[in-house]
Coordinates of C-alpha atoms in Angstrom, one line a residue:
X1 CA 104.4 16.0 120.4
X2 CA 103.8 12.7 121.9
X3 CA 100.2 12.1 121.9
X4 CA 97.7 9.4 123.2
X5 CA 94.6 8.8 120.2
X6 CA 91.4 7.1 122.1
X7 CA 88.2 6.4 120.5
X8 CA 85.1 6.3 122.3
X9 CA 81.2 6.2 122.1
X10 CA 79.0 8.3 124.1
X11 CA 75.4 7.7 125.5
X12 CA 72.9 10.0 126.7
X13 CA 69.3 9.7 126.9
X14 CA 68.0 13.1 127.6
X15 CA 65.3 13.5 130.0
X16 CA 62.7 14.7 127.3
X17 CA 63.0 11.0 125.9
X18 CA 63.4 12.0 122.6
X19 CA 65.6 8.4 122.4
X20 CA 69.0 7.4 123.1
X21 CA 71.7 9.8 121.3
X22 CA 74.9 8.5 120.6
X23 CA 78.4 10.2 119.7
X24 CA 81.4 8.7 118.4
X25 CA 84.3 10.4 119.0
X26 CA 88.0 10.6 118.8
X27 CA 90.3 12.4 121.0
X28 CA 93.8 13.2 121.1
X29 CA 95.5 13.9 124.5
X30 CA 99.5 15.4 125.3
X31 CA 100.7 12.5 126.9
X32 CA 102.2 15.3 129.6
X33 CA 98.6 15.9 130.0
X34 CA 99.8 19.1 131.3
X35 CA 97.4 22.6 131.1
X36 CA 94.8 21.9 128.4
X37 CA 95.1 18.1 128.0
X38 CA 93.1 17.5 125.0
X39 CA 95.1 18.4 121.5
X40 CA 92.5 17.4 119.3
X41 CA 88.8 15.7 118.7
X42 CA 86.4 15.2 116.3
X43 CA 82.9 13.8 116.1
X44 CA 83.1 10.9 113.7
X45 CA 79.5 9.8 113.6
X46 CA 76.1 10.0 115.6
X47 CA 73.0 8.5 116.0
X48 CA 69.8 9.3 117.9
X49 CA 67.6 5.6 118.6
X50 CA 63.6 7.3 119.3
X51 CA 62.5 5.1 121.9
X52 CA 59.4 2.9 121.5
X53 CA 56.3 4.1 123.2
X54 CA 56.3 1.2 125.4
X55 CA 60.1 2.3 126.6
X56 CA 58.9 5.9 126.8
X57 CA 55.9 4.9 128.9
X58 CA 58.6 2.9 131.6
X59 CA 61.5 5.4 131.8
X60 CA 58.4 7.7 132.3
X61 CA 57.1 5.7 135.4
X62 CA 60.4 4.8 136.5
X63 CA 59.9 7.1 139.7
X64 CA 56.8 5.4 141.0
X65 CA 58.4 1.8 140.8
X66 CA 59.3 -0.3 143.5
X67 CA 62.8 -1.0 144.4
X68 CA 62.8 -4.4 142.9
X69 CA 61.0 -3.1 140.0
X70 CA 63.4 -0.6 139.6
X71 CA 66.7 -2.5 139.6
X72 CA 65.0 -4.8 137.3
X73 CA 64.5 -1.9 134.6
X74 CA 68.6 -0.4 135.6
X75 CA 69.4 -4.0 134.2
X76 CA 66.9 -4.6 131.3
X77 CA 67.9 -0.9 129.9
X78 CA 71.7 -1.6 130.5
X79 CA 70.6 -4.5 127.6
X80 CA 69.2 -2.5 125.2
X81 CA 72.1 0.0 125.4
X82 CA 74.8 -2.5 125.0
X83 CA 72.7 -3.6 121.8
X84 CA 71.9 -0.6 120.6
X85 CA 75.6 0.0 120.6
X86 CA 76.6 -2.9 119.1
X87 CA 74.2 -2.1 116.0
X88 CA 75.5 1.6 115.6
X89 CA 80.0 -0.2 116.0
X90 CA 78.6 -2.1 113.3
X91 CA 77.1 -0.1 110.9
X92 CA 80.2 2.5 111.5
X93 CA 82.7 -0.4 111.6
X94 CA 84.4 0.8 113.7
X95 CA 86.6 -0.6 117.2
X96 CA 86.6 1.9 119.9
X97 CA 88.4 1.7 123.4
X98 CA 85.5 2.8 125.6
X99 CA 82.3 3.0 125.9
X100 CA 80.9 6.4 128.3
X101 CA 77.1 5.5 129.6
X102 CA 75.6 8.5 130.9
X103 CA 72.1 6.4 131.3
X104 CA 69.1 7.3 132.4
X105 CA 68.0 9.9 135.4
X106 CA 65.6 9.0 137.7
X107 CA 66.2 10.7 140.4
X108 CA 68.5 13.8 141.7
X109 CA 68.7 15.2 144.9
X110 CA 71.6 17.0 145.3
X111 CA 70.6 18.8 149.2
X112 CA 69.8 14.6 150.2
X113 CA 73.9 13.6 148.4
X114 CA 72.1 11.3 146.0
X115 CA 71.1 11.0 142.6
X116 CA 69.8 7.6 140.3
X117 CA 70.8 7.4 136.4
X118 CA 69.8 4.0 135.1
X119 CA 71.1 1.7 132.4
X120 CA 73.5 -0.9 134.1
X121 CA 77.0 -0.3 132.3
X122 CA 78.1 -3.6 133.9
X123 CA 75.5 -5.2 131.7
X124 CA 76.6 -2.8 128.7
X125 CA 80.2 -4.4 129.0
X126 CA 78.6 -7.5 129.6
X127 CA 76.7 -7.2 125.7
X128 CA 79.5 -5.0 124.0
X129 CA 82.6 -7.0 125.7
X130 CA 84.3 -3.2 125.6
X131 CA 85.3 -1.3 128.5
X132 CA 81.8 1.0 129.7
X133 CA 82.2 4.3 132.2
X134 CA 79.0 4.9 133.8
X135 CA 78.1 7.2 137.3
X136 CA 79.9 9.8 136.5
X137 CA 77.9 12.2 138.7
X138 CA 77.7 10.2 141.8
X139 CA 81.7 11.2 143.1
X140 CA 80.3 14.4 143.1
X141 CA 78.1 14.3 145.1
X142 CA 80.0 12.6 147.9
X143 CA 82.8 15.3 148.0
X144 CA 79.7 17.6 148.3
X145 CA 79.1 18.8 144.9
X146 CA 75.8 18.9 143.2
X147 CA 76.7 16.2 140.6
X148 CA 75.5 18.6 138.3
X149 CA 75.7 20.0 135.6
X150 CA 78.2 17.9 133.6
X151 CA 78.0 20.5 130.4
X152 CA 80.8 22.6 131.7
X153 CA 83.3 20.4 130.5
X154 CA 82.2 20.2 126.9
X155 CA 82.1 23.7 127.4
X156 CA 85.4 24.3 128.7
X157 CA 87.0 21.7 126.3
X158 CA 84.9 22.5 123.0
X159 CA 83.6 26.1 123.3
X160 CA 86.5 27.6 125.1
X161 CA 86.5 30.7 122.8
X162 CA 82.9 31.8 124.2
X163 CA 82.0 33.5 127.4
X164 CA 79.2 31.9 128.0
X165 CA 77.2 28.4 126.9
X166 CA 73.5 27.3 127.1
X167 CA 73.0 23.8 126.7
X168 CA 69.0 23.6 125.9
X169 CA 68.0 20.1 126.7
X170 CA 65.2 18.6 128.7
X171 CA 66.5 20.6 131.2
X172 CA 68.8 24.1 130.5
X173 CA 71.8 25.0 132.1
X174 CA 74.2 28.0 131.3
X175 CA 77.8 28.1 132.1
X176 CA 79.9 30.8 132.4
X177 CA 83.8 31.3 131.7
X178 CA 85.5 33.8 134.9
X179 CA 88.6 34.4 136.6
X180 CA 87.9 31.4 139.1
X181 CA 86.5 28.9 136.8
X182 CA 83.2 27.8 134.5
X183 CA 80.8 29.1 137.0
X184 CA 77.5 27.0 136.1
X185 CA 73.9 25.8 136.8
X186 CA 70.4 24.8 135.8
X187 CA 68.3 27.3 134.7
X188 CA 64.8 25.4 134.6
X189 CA 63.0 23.3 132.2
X190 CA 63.3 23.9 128.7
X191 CA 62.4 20.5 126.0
X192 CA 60.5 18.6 128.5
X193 CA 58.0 21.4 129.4
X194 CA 57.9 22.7 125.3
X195 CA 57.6 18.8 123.7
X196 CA 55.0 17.9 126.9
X197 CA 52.9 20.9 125.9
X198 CA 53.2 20.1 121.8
X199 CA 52.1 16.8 122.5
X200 CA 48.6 18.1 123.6
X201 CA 48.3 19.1 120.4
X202 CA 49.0 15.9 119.2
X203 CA 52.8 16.6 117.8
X204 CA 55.9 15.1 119.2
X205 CA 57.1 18.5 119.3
X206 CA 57.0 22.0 118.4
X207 CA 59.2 22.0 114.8
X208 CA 61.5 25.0 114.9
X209 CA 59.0 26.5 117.4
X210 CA 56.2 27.2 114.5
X211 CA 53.1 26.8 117.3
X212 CA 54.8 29.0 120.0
X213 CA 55.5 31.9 117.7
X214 CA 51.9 31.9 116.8
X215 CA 50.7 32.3 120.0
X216 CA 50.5 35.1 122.6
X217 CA 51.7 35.9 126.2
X218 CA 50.1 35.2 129.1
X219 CA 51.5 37.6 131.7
X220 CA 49.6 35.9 135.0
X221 CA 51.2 32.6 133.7
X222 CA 54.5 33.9 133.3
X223 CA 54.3 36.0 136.5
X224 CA 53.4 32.5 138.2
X225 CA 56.8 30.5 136.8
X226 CA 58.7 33.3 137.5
X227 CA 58.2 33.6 141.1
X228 CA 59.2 30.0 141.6
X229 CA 61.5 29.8 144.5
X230 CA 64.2 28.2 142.9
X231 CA 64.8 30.8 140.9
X232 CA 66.1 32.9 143.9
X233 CA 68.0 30.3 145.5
X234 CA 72.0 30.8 145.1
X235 CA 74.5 28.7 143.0
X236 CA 75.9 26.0 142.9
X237 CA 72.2 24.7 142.2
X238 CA 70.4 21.7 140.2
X239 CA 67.4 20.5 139.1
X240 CA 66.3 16.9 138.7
X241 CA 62.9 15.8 136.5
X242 CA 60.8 15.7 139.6
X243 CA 60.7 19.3 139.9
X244 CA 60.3 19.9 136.2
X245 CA 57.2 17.4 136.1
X246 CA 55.5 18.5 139.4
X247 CA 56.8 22.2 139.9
X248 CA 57.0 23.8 136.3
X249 CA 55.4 22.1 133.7
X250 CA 51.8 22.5 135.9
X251 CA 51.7 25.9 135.2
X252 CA 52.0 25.7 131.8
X253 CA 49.1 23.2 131.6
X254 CA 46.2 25.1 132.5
X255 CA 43.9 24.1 130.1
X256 CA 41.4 27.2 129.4
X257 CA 44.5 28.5 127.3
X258 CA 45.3 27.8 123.9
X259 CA 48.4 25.7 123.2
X260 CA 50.0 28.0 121.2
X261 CA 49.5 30.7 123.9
X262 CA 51.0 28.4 126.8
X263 CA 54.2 27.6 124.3
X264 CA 54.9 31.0 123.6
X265 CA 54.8 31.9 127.6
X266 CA 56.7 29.2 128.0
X267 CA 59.3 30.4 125.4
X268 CA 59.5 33.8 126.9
X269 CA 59.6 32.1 130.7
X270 CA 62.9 30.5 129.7
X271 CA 64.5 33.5 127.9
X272 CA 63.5 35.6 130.7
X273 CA 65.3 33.4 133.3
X274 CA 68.4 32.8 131.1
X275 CA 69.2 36.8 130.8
X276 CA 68.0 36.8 134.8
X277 CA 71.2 34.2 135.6
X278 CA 73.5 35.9 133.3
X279 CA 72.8 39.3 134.9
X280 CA 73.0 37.3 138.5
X281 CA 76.9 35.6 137.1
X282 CA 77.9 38.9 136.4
X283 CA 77.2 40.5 139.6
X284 CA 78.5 37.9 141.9
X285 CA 81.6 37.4 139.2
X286 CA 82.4 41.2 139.2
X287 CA 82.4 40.6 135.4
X288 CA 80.8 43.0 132.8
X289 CA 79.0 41.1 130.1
X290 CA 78.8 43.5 126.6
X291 CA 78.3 43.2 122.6
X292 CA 82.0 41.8 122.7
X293 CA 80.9 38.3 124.7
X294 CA 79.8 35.7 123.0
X295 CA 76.8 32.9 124.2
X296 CA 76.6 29.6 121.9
X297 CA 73.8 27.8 122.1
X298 CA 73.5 24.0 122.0
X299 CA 71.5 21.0 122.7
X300 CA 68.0 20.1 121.4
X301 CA 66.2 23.2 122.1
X302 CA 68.4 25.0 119.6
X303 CA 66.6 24.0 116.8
X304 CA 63.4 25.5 118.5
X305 CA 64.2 28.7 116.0
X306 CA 61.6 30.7 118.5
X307 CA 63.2 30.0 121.7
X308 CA 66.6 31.4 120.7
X309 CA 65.0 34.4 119.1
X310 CA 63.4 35.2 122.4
X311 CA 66.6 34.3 124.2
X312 CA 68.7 36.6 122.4
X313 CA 66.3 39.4 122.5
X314 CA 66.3 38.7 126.1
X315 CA 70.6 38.4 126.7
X316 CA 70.8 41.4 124.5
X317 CA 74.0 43.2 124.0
X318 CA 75.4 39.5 124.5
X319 CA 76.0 38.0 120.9
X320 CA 74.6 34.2 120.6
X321 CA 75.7 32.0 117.9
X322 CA 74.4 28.7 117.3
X323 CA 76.5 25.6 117.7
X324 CA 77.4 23.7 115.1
X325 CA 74.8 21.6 113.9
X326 CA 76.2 18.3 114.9
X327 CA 77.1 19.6 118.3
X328 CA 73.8 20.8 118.7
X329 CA 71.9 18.0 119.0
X330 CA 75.0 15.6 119.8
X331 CA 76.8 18.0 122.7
X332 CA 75.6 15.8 125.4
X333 CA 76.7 12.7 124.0
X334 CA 80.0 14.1 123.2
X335 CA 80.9 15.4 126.4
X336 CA 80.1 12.1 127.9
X337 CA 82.5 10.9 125.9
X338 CA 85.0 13.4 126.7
X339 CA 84.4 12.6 130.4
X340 CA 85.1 9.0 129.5
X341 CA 88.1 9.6 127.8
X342 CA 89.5 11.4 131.0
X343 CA 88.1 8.8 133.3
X344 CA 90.7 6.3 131.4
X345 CA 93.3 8.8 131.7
X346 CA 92.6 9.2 135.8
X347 CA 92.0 13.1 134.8
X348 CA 89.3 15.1 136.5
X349 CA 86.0 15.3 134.3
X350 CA 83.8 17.2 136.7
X351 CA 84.1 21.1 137.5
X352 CA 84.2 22.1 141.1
X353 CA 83.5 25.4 140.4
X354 CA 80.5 24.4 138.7
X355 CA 79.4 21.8 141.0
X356 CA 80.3 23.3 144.1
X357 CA 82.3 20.1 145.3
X358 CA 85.3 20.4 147.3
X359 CA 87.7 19.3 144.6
X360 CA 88.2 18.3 140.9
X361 CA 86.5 14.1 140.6
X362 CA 87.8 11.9 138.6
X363 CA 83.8 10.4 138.0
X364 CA 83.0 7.4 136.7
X365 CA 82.3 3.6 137.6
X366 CA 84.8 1.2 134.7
X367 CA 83.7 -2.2 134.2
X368 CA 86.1 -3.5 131.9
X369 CA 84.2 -6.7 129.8
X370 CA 86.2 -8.5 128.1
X371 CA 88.4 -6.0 126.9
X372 CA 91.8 -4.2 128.6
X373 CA 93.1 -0.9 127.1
X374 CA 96.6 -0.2 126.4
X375 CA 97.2 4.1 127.1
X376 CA 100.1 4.8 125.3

């Protein structure tokens, strides 16, 4: 079967800012590109970059700078991508055709059409010389979609054989398969409330979610996160960091409870409201979710052995298996490139019925350095 072979490196930096994860990846595509396009892929190598404190302290102000200020940072991040990329080509030694640049999210307000991820890919191509796909969410959002989440294609491309997918990073999201479509949303924070919380207790995070398990529930603080209006509002929905930072992660905060009690309320806040959105999918779907459905869990949070315990006590008859383990902490990175890869092939990478958009977008800004690409 004719086939077209592209290589491509993916970018995410998560909104926990655990550092800059990168995916290289190859994928093979039916030059028909009819029905399921993609033949083949694999994850050839990957690489998380921590970011310094001083980078964690600026992406963490980012919202608070001026405009000036903040176009300054788009453009001095976009650098330290494209050399962070060129280190990782190098030590893989490896040529790729493309570069996919997810960046950095500042902002996202779907109901307002708009949304900000940062890291200039122009400057990217400018450093790498390859060609760099960046703003793959903003199409979206103009043909009235919420420009989020993205997960549903890795989803539909890589986990096809499960009903349902959680991706637990900074922020979750579920996605589920039915007649229509991926049907798919955020579910609330996840990493960014858990790591903020470990932190107090001077630990980057909570390793395999040792701290949480030790602690106890706190029903009024569970009872409060619950009842958070979002919660009740109908999809297609999304959440941006704002509301994390300034909506969720106050509750947990509350300082006259012990660490490892607010973790573990946390834990169970997030399990609760994952079984709460697969019980809602199934109602509006008309779909019956039993023992005989599977849920595959990636991104970071699934090494937070703790939280998935709780979450399959919670999705129970569901089955959940983990992703894995490359694809667990690499998921994000990979789909990017997976968008990127159908960018170049001018094939939609963004799920309507997930988004909420009027059609399929083709997503993606190309700036094309000093490199073309021959598709085959």
């Amino acid at each position: 079967m004719p086939r077209t072979t592209l290589h491509l490196v993916g970018l995410m930096s998560g909104s926990s800012l655990d550092g800059i994860d990168l995916a290289l990846c190859r994928f093979d595509f039916d030059d028909a590109l009819s029905g399921n396009a993609l033949l083949d892929w694999k994850l050839l190598s990957t690489k998380t970059i921590p970011y310094t404190e001083i980078w964690k302290t600026r992406l963490q102000g980012a919202p608070s700078l001026s405009g000036r200020d903040l176009w300054l940072l788009h453009t001095e991040l976009g650098r330290l991508y494209g050399h962070v990329i060129l280190d990782f080509l190098r030590e893989v030694d490896r040529e790729v055709d493309a570069i996919a640049s997810h960046g950095h999210t500042v902002f996202h307000f779907p109901h307002q059409g708009t949304t900000t991820q940062i890291g200039d890919g122009a400057v990217i191509a400018g450093v790498t010389g390859a060609v760099v796909i960046d703003q793959f969410r903003s199409l979206d959002m103009a043909l009235g979609g919420q420009g989020a989440p993205l997960a549903p294609l890795g989803d539909l491309y890589f986990f096809n054989s499960y009903t349902a997918s959680l991706n637990l990073g900074g922020i979750a999201n579920i996605s589920v398969k039915t007649p229509r479509g991926y049907v798919a949303f955020d579910n609330g924070g996840a990493n960014q409330v858990l790591d903020a919380l470990a932190q107090e207790a001077g630990l980057p995070f909570d390793a395999e979610g040792q701290l949480a398990r030790s602690g106890q529930l706190i029903p009024t603080m569970k009872a409060q996160a619950d009842a958070l209006p979002y919660y009740a509002l109908p999809y297609p929905k999304s959440l941006g960091n704002d509301w994390v930072q300034e909506v969720l992660l106050p509750i947990f905060q509350q300082p006259q409870y012990a660490i490892a009690d607010r973790l573990h309320t946390c834990c169970q806040h997030i399990a609760h409201q994952i079984a709460k959105d697969l019980q809602l999918i199934a109602e509006q779907e008309q779909l019956t979710l039993s023992a005989n459905d599977g849920l595959i869990i990636s991104g970071g949070g699934g090494f937070n052995t703790f939280l998935c315990e709780c979450i399959t006590q919670a999705v129970a008859p569901m089955q959940t298996t983990q992703a894995p383990a490359a694809l667990i902490g690499f998921k994000e990175a990979a789909f990017i490139a997976l968008a990127g890869a159908l960018r170049l092939l001018q094939q939609p990478n963004v799920l309507p019925s997930a988004t909420g958009a009027t059609r399929a977008a083709i997503g993606g800004a190309v700036h094309w350095g000093r490199q073309g690409i021959n598709l085959i």
